[in-house]
Amino acid sequence: MNKLNSKIPEGSLNKKWDKHKLNIKLVSPANKNKLDIIVVGTGLAGSSAAASLAELGYNIKVFCFQDSPRRAHSIAAQGGINAAKNYQNDNDSVSRLFYDTIKGGDFRAREANTYRLAELSGAIIDQSVAQGVPFARDYAGYLDNRSFGGTLVSRTFYAKGQTGQQLLLGAYGALNRQIHTGKIKMFPNREMLDLVKIDGKARGIIIRNLITGKIEKYGAHAVVIASGGYANVFCLSTNAMGSNAGCIWQTYKKGAFFSNPCFVQIHPTCIPVHGEQQSKLTLMSESLRNDGRIWVPKDKKTAEKLRKAENPALEATKINEDERDYYLERRYPAYGNLVPRDVASRAAKERCDAGYGVNESGNAVFLDFKHALKKLGKKEIEKRYGNLFDMYDKLTADNPYKMPMQIYPAAHYTMGGSWVDYNLMTTIPGLYSIGEANFSDHGANRLGASALMQGLADGYFILPYTIGDYLSNDINSPSIDINSPEFDEATKNVKNKIDKLLNIDGSKTVDFFHKELYNIMWNYVGISRKKEELIKSLELIKKLKEDFWKDVKIPKDEYTVNQELEKAGRVADFIELAELMAKDALNRNESCGGHFREDFQTDEGEALRDDNNCAYVSAWEYKGENEEPIMHKENLVFENIKLSQRSYK
Amino acid sequence: MNFTLKIWRQKDAKSEGCFKKYTVSDINSDTTFLEMLDILNNSLILEGKEEPVAFSHDCREGICGMCGLFINGRAHGPDTGITTCQLTMRNFKTGDTIIVEPWRAKPFPVIKDLIVDRNSFDKILQAGGYISVNTGSAQDANSHLISQKDAEEAFDASACIGCGACVATCKNSSAMLFVAAKISHLARLPQGKIEAVERAKKMVAKMDELGFGGCSNTGACSVECPKNISLTHIAKLNREFLKAKF
Ligand SMILES: Cc1cc2nc3c(=O)[nH]c(=O)nc-3n(C[C@H](O)[C@H](O)[C@H](O)COP(=O)(O)OP(=O)(O)OC[C@H]3O[C@@H](n4cnc5c(N)ncnc54)[C@H](O)[C@@H]3O)c2cc1C
Ligand code: SF4
Ligand code: FES
């Protein structure tokens, strides 16, 4: 029997969500008051869900590992948020956003989910504006839009280069309002370390108080995971230092299937790696590709010269137009610099591997504003990208108004995550997963400005409805007793794991192991993958895991802030998840979106899908510590879209 | 580059703290201040004699507001318009001695080493730093026309990251710049005007209750603010607050 029931409603695509909502059972206001919900995470997904659920009358407990909910990594999103408002009258529509998203995801997402996302996109903008999100405006006071990769319409709403911050502050305001009314209890400085199941249902969580080191237990009728993505498996990524896979991984081990772990988005425009001392990579927003042009020298010798130059970017300003290869414009004339991220990342790697890289390491290409500055003037460029240019300047000491930026791809976003049905429920009853933590809407590659849209659609408009369907059957359950044996057992397991980590007392720090993992993942499970290398990565990861558990050294202090212990737990999870990512990549015998297998490509070097055998969502089931996990398949059905070779030429 | 660091060490909120001296060597000029502390910490861990230095940080790109160190007597260090995590070592000379302290302000008690408790900031915002709109009740986004100027001014105020550098810099430990930024952000927008007066009243009352000092208009806060939040917002707050009083 197939264990996956996606619960996609019958009927025509544009009626599914309406019909489904009508069929959802409601919970009366009086009963909502008796029901508790835990939300882990305060990013766009978590904050919007918690606030909306509290407004409905549920009692909410919210957790985050930072010292304030406002610091969730959604805060770092720069470029914008999509919505099919068609304010620009450029023939945008719900159907077009839906189509772009499915195509951008290389036909590996569910039609029904993606359509719903597009349908809800407009209401998100309305809601955010009502909260006071200061989106960019035109001279007459109307909302402005910009273009993002993978689309030919202007549907991206933005607030300078800080769209995520502004949207999150809106949702954080809504959260604060409910904390003030007492409907939400906020628990910052807490890290979830396990899920508690009672009679097969999600009933609570075990957390570590990051200030006191104490292990605490919390119960609820349902648990919502909104913990973000796992790109930090790659160590050097655009994610925050604390971004982790903990919640997704613990719940996987408790029975929530993990989908498409190998679908990782490598973002094409990040500040390149410099030396050994770096801790993270800084993203340069995709919006820069609206006006910036990407190039490398046409001649290898010129590239070599640049690599040896004191300041390659300064040197580059002396290179004539006819000596430059604007390789995206050359290869993809229709979309040019605005091809989707996976395409742009691979193209950059291809040029650098071929010897055209422009910085000392050979792993960088130029993003140049010379023409835009000439055409639009410094003032306009400053208005559009001022803060991004400043950020670049502060970090690299190169001035992008005077010379091109140097950029290179970096791990950024994870399309994979907990498997969820149309209601956003995982395979564990009562356990929901929203935002980047789930796998749902982006297929094998996410389009720019669509993650913010998805997180907020999940939190404001989907989960608050769908969770009622489950909780309506739970109105007679009393509050969850945290003194039950299930809670004790989970607490014991968490404590044992911490003891085990603290007692290894080896000879290497956590950072050492995380960097080792980076080397394996970036080289073998990164932008471009080969069968033999994936097999090799599995051996290397296994060995790394053994070494970690034998040789890591963590300061013993258990009952105050112990940031090394926090990191150690996260890296332990990353190493295990890395193995599943490699397995998934090895299993998927095709190239699609962010998953590029060199053994499956067209003559022109583009991704070659296999729709007959691979139009599926993988959903991995955990089988125990040293057991092989089982992969289930949810076959994707395309009733409204004709699958085609994705072309941006 | 090589540096001598004098770092504030404090076991927990109850213990007394003191400065301790460390040296780090072979640091690249591109390396950030926090990466330099990572390097120190990795060596402290391996030596095993002392615990690594605890400090707050997360995004490491100047936006989450989690980091914040007092470096050589200045919040977020010698450069301006940036957070501690964006500070690179090229702002120092090799051989320098660098003094590293936590934010010092009564409403921000030290938790450990360089980590302070800024929960009071959340409490101020919970008291009223929002527009009271429920999910689902919004009208079409373009039904509020907002002039480009108002939108940009609201944005500039809303760029505050809640880091607390303003409080740490102020000799009275006033939170005026932080509070003013939020009040001004919302009061500039038509959606936020209805509650503007009440909002100002509630937030200022909370700020006073939590033990932040009064503002004496010295302006040091704005100079050290990594997001260049302008003092004009304090004037705006005072206007809203005057309205609240009369
Ligand atoms: C630099 C950058 C720029 C981006 N720009 C854009 C953009 O322009 N447009 C766009 O659409 N998308 C963008 N994205 C992607 C988008 O920002 C994210 O996918 C999205 O914000 C994720 O939101 P979230 O709510 O799912 O998770 P997050 O915002 O990551 O929140 C995770 C929350 O979970 C909590 N948490 C995690 N683990 C635990 C645990 N174990 N215990 C307790 N709490 C935990 C954290 O404290 C946090 O509150 C960008 C991403 C990055 C990194
Ligand atoms: S006003 Fe400036 S210094 Fe104060 S908290 Fe906000 S960003 Fe930090
Ligand atoms: S770590 Fe986020 S602002 Fe410095």
mmCIF file of N, CA and C in Angstrom, chain B residues 74-168:
data_model
loop_
_atom_site.group_PDB
_atom_site.id
_atom_site.type_symbol
_atom_site.label_atom_id
_atom_site.label_comp_id
_atom_site.label_asym_id
_atom_site.label_seq_id
_atom_site.Cartn_x
_atom_site.Cartn_y
_atom_site.Cartn_z
ATOM 1 N N ARG B 74 33.704 51.655 21.347
ATOM 2 C CA ARG B 74 32.644 52.044 20.410
ATOM 3 C C ARG B 74 31.747 50.862 20.067
ATOM 4 N N ALA B 75 30.433 51.135 20.056
ATOM 5 C CA ALA B 75 29.478 50.086 19.701
ATOM 6 C C ALA B 75 29.724 49.667 18.263
ATOM 7 N N HIS B 76 29.831 48.390 18.001
ATOM 8 C CA HIS B 76 30.111 47.807 16.686
ATOM 9 C C HIS B 76 31.469 48.225 16.115
ATOM 10 N N GLY B 77 32.342 48.760 16.954
ATOM 11 C CA GLY B 77 33.712 49.001 16.505
ATOM 12 C C GLY B 77 33.932 50.300 15.764
ATOM 13 N N PRO B 78 35.144 50.455 15.207
ATOM 14 C CA PRO B 78 35.572 51.749 14.679
ATOM 15 C C PRO B 78 34.872 52.205 13.394
ATOM 16 N N ASP B 79 34.414 51.289 12.544
ATOM 17 C CA ASP B 79 33.784 51.704 11.296
ATOM 18 C C ASP B 79 32.360 52.190 11.591
ATOM 19 N N THR B 80 31.755 52.920 10.669
ATOM 20 C CA THR B 80 30.379 53.367 10.894
ATOM 21 C C THR B 80 29.426 52.706 9.896
ATOM 22 N N GLY B 81 28.152 52.716 10.243
ATOM 23 C CA GLY B 81 27.134 52.193 9.333
ATOM 24 C C GLY B 81 27.185 50.688 9.165
ATOM 25 N N ILE B 82 27.810 49.987 10.098
ATOM 26 C CA ILE B 82 27.848 48.524 10.019
ATOM 27 C C ILE B 82 27.681 47.907 11.400
ATOM 28 N N THR B 83 27.360 46.617 11.385
ATOM 29 C CA THR B 83 27.291 45.861 12.640
ATOM 30 C C THR B 83 28.640 45.186 12.897
ATOM 31 N N THR B 84 28.765 44.623 14.083
ATOM 32 C CA THR B 84 30.021 43.956 14.445
ATOM 33 C C THR B 84 30.376 42.846 13.459
ATOM 34 N N CYS B 85 29.363 42.109 13.004
ATOM 35 C CA CYS B 85 29.653 40.985 12.109
ATOM 36 C C CYS B 85 30.141 41.442 10.748
ATOM 37 N N GLN B 86 29.917 42.705 10.409
ATOM 38 C CA GLN B 86 30.379 43.210 9.100
ATOM 39 C C GLN B 86 31.735 43.904 9.191
ATOM 40 N N LEU B 87 32.246 43.971 10.397
ATOM 41 C CA LEU B 87 33.518 44.665 10.606
ATOM 42 C C LEU B 87 34.669 43.748 10.186
ATOM 43 N N THR B 88 35.509 44.218 9.264
ATOM 44 C CA THR B 88 36.650 43.382 8.862
ATOM 45 C C THR B 88 37.908 43.853 9.583
ATOM 46 N N MET B 89 38.892 42.979 9.651
ATOM 47 C CA MET B 89 40.096 43.293 10.412
ATOM 48 C C MET B 89 40.972 44.319 9.705
ATOM 49 N N ARG B 90 40.624 44.649 8.449
ATOM 50 C CA ARG B 90 41.426 45.691 7.805
ATOM 51 C C ARG B 90 41.190 47.060 8.427
ATOM 52 N N ASN B 91 40.210 47.135 9.329
ATOM 53 C CA ASN B 91 39.999 48.369 10.080
ATOM 54 C C ASN B 91 40.980 48.529 11.241
ATOM 55 N N PHE B 92 41.851 47.534 11.446
ATOM 56 C CA PHE B 92 42.832 47.600 12.542
ATOM 57 C C PHE B 92 44.227 47.480 11.963
ATOM 58 N N LYS B 93 45.205 47.819 12.821
ATOM 59 C CA LYS B 93 46.602 47.653 12.396
ATOM 60 C C LYS B 93 47.186 46.438 13.101
ATOM 61 N N THR B 94 48.039 45.714 12.403
ATOM 62 C CA THR B 94 48.639 44.568 13.071
ATOM 63 C C THR B 94 49.412 45.037 14.301
ATOM 64 N N GLY B 95 49.331 44.243 15.363
ATOM 65 C CA GLY B 95 49.968 44.641 16.613
ATOM 66 C C GLY B 95 49.038 45.395 17.552
ATOM 67 N N ASP B 96 47.881 45.809 17.070
ATOM 68 C CA ASP B 96 46.927 46.555 17.911
ATOM 69 C C ASP B 96 46.477 45.742 19.128
ATOM 70 N N THR B 97 46.191 46.461 20.191
ATOM 71 C CA THR B 97 45.488 45.848 21.319
ATOM 72 C C THR B 97 44.029 46.267 21.210
ATOM 73 N N ILE B 98 43.129 45.292 21.251
ATOM 74 C CA ILE B 98 41.714 45.596 21.039
ATOM 75 C C ILE B 98 40.924 45.217 22.292
ATOM 76 N N ILE B 99 40.132 46.154 22.771
ATOM 77 C CA ILE B 99 39.337 45.892 23.979
ATOM 78 C C ILE B 99 37.912 45.528 23.579
ATOM 79 N N VAL B 100 37.439 44.403 24.068
ATOM 80 C CA VAL B 100 36.130 43.896 23.653
ATOM 81 C C VAL B 100 35.219 43.724 24.868
ATOM 82 N N GLU B 101 34.113 44.447 24.867
ATOM 83 C CA GLU B 101 33.180 44.391 25.996
ATOM 84 C C GLU B 101 31.758 44.120 25.505
ATOM 85 N N PRO B 102 30.897 43.678 26.419
ATOM 86 C CA PRO B 102 29.477 43.567 26.049
ATOM 87 C C PRO B 102 28.818 44.947 26.090
ATOM 88 N N TRP B 103 27.580 45.045 25.576
ATOM 89 C CA TRP B 103 26.786 46.264 25.793
ATOM 90 C C TRP B 103 26.697 46.463 27.306
ATOM 91 N N ARG B 104 26.847 47.686 27.744
ATOM 92 C CA ARG B 104 26.671 47.937 29.174
ATOM 93 C C ARG B 104 25.504 48.890 29.369
ATOM 94 N N ALA B 105 24.423 48.355 29.919
ATOM 95 C CA ALA B 105 23.250 49.176 30.204
ATOM 96 C C ALA B 105 22.396 48.392 31.191
ATOM 97 N N LYS B 106 21.829 49.083 32.144
ATOM 98 C CA LYS B 106 21.060 48.391 33.181
ATOM 99 C C LYS B 106 19.941 47.518 32.598
ATOM 100 N N PRO B 107 19.203 48.004 31.609
ATOM 101 C CA PRO B 107 18.121 47.148 31.084
ATOM 102 C C PRO B 107 18.626 45.994 30.207
ATOM 103 N N PHE B 108 19.952 45.901 29.983
ATOM 104 C CA PHE B 108 20.536 44.798 29.205
ATOM 105 C C PHE B 108 21.513 44.006 30.081
ATOM 106 N N PRO B 109 21.032 43.240 31.063
ATOM 107 C CA PRO B 109 21.976 42.533 31.940
ATOM 108 C C PRO B 109 22.835 41.523 31.169
ATOM 109 N N VAL B 110 24.068 41.366 31.620
ATOM 110 C CA VAL B 110 24.968 40.389 30.973
ATOM 111 C C VAL B 110 24.507 38.980 31.330
ATOM 112 N N ILE B 111 24.453 38.122 30.318
ATOM 113 C CA ILE B 111 24.089 36.715 30.539
ATOM 114 C C ILE B 111 25.352 35.880 30.696
ATOM 115 N N LYS B 112 26.299 36.115 29.824
ATOM 116 C CA LYS B 112 27.589 35.430 29.893
ATOM 117 C C LYS B 112 28.573 36.152 28.984
ATOM 118 N N ASP B 113 29.797 36.322 29.433
ATOM 119 C CA ASP B 113 30.841 36.987 28.636
ATOM 120 C C ASP B 113 30.302 38.213 27.898
ATOM 121 N N LEU B 114 30.108 38.061 26.581
ATOM 122 C CA LEU B 114 29.733 39.217 25.768
ATOM 123 C C LEU B 114 28.251 39.200 25.386
ATOM 124 N N ILE B 115 27.499 38.259 25.960
ATOM 125 C CA ILE B 115 26.075 38.145 25.625
ATOM 126 C C ILE B 115 25.236 38.914 26.651
ATOM 127 N N VAL B 116 24.335 39.745 26.149
ATOM 128 C CA VAL B 116 23.432 40.449 27.062
ATOM 129 C C VAL B 116 21.984 40.075 26.749
ATOM 130 N N ASP B 117 21.117 40.364 27.704
ATOM 131 C CA ASP B 117 19.693 40.069 27.571
ATOM 132 C C ASP B 117 18.972 41.323 27.073
ATOM 133 N N ARG B 118 18.471 41.256 25.834
ATOM 134 C CA ARG B 118 17.791 42.424 25.252
ATOM 135 C C ARG B 118 16.283 42.221 25.178
ATOM 136 N N ASN B 119 15.778 41.329 26.002
ATOM 137 C CA ASN B 119 14.349 41.045 25.964
ATOM 138 C C ASN B 119 13.482 42.287 26.184
ATOM 139 N N SER B 120 14.051 43.272 26.869
ATOM 140 C CA SER B 120 13.282 44.497 27.114
ATOM 141 C C SER B 120 12.861 45.167 25.800
ATOM 142 N N PHE B 121 13.666 45.026 24.765
ATOM 143 C CA PHE B 121 13.289 45.587 23.466
ATOM 144 C C PHE B 121 12.003 44.941 22.935
ATOM 145 N N ASP B 122 11.932 43.607 23.054
ATOM 146 C CA ASP B 122 10.718 42.919 22.607
ATOM 147 C C ASP B 122 9.514 43.405 23.414
ATOM 148 N N LYS B 123 9.737 43.585 24.718
ATOM 149 C CA LYS B 123 8.612 43.994 25.574
ATOM 150 C C LYS B 123 8.066 45.357 25.165
ATOM 151 N N ILE B 124 8.968 46.254 24.786
ATOM 152 C CA ILE B 124 8.498 47.579 24.357
ATOM 153 C C ILE B 124 7.622 47.446 23.113
ATOM 154 N N LEU B 125 8.068 46.614 22.192
ATOM 155 C CA LEU B 125 7.288 46.469 20.953
ATOM 156 C C LEU B 125 5.977 45.739 21.210
ATOM 157 N N GLN B 126 6.010 44.781 22.129
ATOM 158 C CA GLN B 126 4.760 44.075 22.451
ATOM 159 C C GLN B 126 3.708 45.036 23.009
ATOM 160 N N ALA B 127 4.175 46.084 23.658
ATOM 161 C CA ALA B 127 3.234 47.029 24.263
ATOM 162 C C ALA B 127 2.423 47.793 23.215
ATOM 163 N N GLY B 128 2.889 47.794 21.965
ATOM 164 C CA GLY B 128 2.083 48.521 20.975
ATOM 165 C C GLY B 128 2.772 48.825 19.654
ATOM 166 N N GLY B 129 3.923 48.255 19.412
ATOM 167 C CA GLY B 129 4.669 48.591 18.200
ATOM 168 C C GLY B 129 4.179 47.897 16.947
ATOM 169 N N TYR B 130 2.880 48.036 16.644
ATOM 170 C CA TYR B 130 2.316 47.370 15.466
ATOM 171 C C TYR B 130 1.031 48.074 15.060
ATOM 172 N N ILE B 131 0.526 47.675 13.889
ATOM 173 C CA ILE B 131 -0.803 48.102 13.458
ATOM 174 C C ILE B 131 -1.741 46.947 13.775
ATOM 175 N N SER B 132 -2.835 47.221 14.435
ATOM 176 C CA SER B 132 -3.701 46.125 14.902
ATOM 177 C C SER B 132 -4.625 45.623 13.804
ATOM 178 N N VAL B 133 -4.060 44.855 12.888
ATOM 179 C CA VAL B 133 -4.888 44.315 11.808
ATOM 180 C C VAL B 133 -4.856 42.797 11.873
ATOM 181 N N ASN B 134 -6.020 42.175 11.787
ATOM 182 C CA ASN B 134 -6.088 40.716 11.775
ATOM 183 C C ASN B 134 -5.790 40.180 10.385
ATOM 184 N N THR B 135 -5.296 38.956 10.352
ATOM 185 C CA THR B 135 -5.087 38.302 9.053
ATOM 186 C C THR B 135 -6.415 38.213 8.318
ATOM 187 N N GLY B 136 -6.402 38.595 7.051
ATOM 188 C CA GLY B 136 -7.598 38.421 6.229
ATOM 189 C C GLY B 136 -8.439 39.662 6.082
ATOM 190 N N SER B 137 -8.216 40.682 6.916
ATOM 191 C CA SER B 137 -9.119 41.828 6.825
ATOM 192 C C SER B 137 -8.572 42.967 5.977
ATOM 193 N N ALA B 138 -7.455 42.716 5.307
ATOM 194 C CA ALA B 138 -6.843 43.802 4.534
ATOM 195 C C ALA B 138 -7.576 44.050 3.218
ATOM 196 N N GLN B 139 -7.570 45.299 2.783
ATOM 197 C CA GLN B 139 -8.107 45.617 1.464
ATOM 198 C C GLN B 139 -6.974 45.609 0.436
ATOM 199 N N ASP B 140 -7.318 45.790 -0.827
ATOM 200 C CA ASP B 140 -6.292 45.716 -1.873
ATOM 201 C C ASP B 140 -5.134 46.673 -1.575
ATOM 202 N N ALA B 141 -3.933 46.153 -1.792
ATOM 203 C CA ALA B 141 -2.727 46.878 -1.388
ATOM 204 C C ALA B 141 -2.632 48.264 -2.008
ATOM 205 N N ASN B 142 -3.132 48.429 -3.228
ATOM 206 C CA ASN B 142 -3.037 49.733 -3.878
ATOM 207 C C ASN B 142 -4.162 50.676 -3.472
ATOM 208 N N SER B 143 -4.982 50.270 -2.514
ATOM 209 C CA SER B 143 -6.018 51.207 -2.079
ATOM 210 C C SER B 143 -5.467 52.239 -1.091
ATOM 211 N N HIS B 144 -4.291 51.971 -0.513
ATOM 212 C CA HIS B 144 -3.603 53.037 0.232
ATOM 213 C C HIS B 144 -2.569 53.618 -0.710
ATOM 214 N N LEU B 145 -2.736 54.845 -1.131
ATOM 215 C CA LEU B 145 -1.658 55.455 -1.897
ATOM 216 C C LEU B 145 -0.713 56.117 -0.903
ATOM 217 N N ILE B 146 0.540 55.874 -1.096
ATOM 218 C CA ILE B 146 1.532 56.428 -0.173
ATOM 219 C C ILE B 146 2.612 57.092 -0.998
ATOM 220 N N SER B 147 2.892 58.340 -0.722
ATOM 221 C CA SER B 147 3.859 59.051 -1.547
ATOM 222 C C SER B 147 5.209 58.374 -1.404
ATOM 223 N N GLN B 148 5.994 58.489 -2.456
ATOM 224 C CA GLN B 148 7.307 57.861 -2.427
ATOM 225 C C GLN B 148 8.109 58.347 -1.228
ATOM 226 N N LYS B 149 7.955 59.610 -0.931
ATOM 227 C CA LYS B 149 8.712 60.205 0.171
ATOM 228 C C LYS B 149 8.302 59.560 1.502
ATOM 229 N N ASP B 150 7.002 59.462 1.724
ATOM 230 C CA ASP B 150 6.548 58.841 2.980
ATOM 231 C C ASP B 150 6.992 57.387 3.070
ATOM 232 N N ALA B 151 6.864 56.687 1.937
ATOM 233 C CA ALA B 151 7.252 55.272 1.954
ATOM 234 C C ALA B 151 8.730 55.148 2.285
ATOM 235 N N GLU B 152 9.542 56.018 1.701
ATOM 236 C CA GLU B 152 10.981 55.919 1.950
ATOM 237 C C GLU B 152 11.339 56.307 3.371
ATOM 238 N N GLU B 153 10.656 57.318 3.887
ATOM 239 C CA GLU B 153 10.948 57.702 5.271
ATOM 240 C C GLU B 153 10.509 56.613 6.244
ATOM 241 N N ALA B 154 9.365 56.014 5.952
ATOM 242 C CA ALA B 154 8.909 54.912 6.797
ATOM 243 C C ALA B 154 9.925 53.774 6.732
ATOM 244 N N PHE B 155 10.401 53.515 5.517
ATOM 245 C CA PHE B 155 11.391 52.452 5.363
ATOM 246 C C PHE B 155 12.657 52.757 6.159
ATOM 247 N N ASP B 156 13.153 53.978 6.033
ATOM 248 C CA ASP B 156 14.390 54.325 6.741
ATOM 249 C C ASP B 156 14.251 54.096 8.243
ATOM 250 N N ALA B 157 13.090 54.412 8.785
ATOM 251 C CA ALA B 157 12.873 54.210 10.215
ATOM 252 C C ALA B 157 12.770 52.721 10.524
ATOM 253 N N SER B 158 12.137 52.008 9.615
ATOM 254 C CA SER B 158 11.886 50.593 9.838
ATOM 255 C C SER B 158 13.130 49.740 9.603
ATOM 256 N N ALA B 159 14.205 50.380 9.170
ATOM 257 C CA ALA B 159 15.436 49.628 8.925
ATOM 258 C C ALA B 159 16.132 49.227 10.226
ATOM 259 N N CYS B 160 15.655 49.742 11.353
ATOM 260 C CA CYS B 160 16.241 49.401 12.666
ATOM 261 C C CYS B 160 16.270 47.890 12.858
ATOM 262 N N ILE B 161 17.405 47.377 13.320
ATOM 263 C CA ILE B 161 17.538 45.932 13.499
ATOM 264 C C ILE B 161 17.450 45.509 14.964
ATOM 265 N N GLY B 162 17.169 46.462 15.836
ATOM 266 C CA GLY B 162 16.995 46.098 17.251
ATOM 267 C C GLY B 162 18.252 45.565 17.912
ATOM 268 N N CYS B 163 19.403 46.131 17.537
ATOM 269 C CA CYS B 163 20.658 45.587 18.068
ATOM 270 C C CYS B 163 20.973 46.124 19.453
ATOM 271 N N GLY B 164 20.535 47.347 19.732
ATOM 272 C CA GLY B 164 20.782 47.923 21.056
ATOM 273 C C GLY B 164 22.027 48.784 21.150
ATOM 274 N N ALA B 165 22.688 49.023 20.029
ATOM 275 C CA ALA B 165 23.894 49.859 20.059
ATOM 276 C C ALA B 165 23.579 51.256 20.575
ATOM 277 N N CYS B 166 22.384 51.746 20.244
ATOM 278 C CA CYS B 166 21.988 53.084 20.676
ATOM 279 C C CYS B 166 21.945 53.168 22.197
ATOM 280 N N VAL B 167 21.373 52.127 22.816
ATOM 281 C CA VAL B 167 21.266 52.107 24.278
ATOM 282 C C VAL B 167 22.652 51.995 24.893
ATOM 283 N N ALA B 168 23.473 51.121 24.302
ATOM 284 C CA ALA B 168 24.804 50.899 24.850
ATOM 285 C C ALA B 168 25.660 52.153 24.745
#
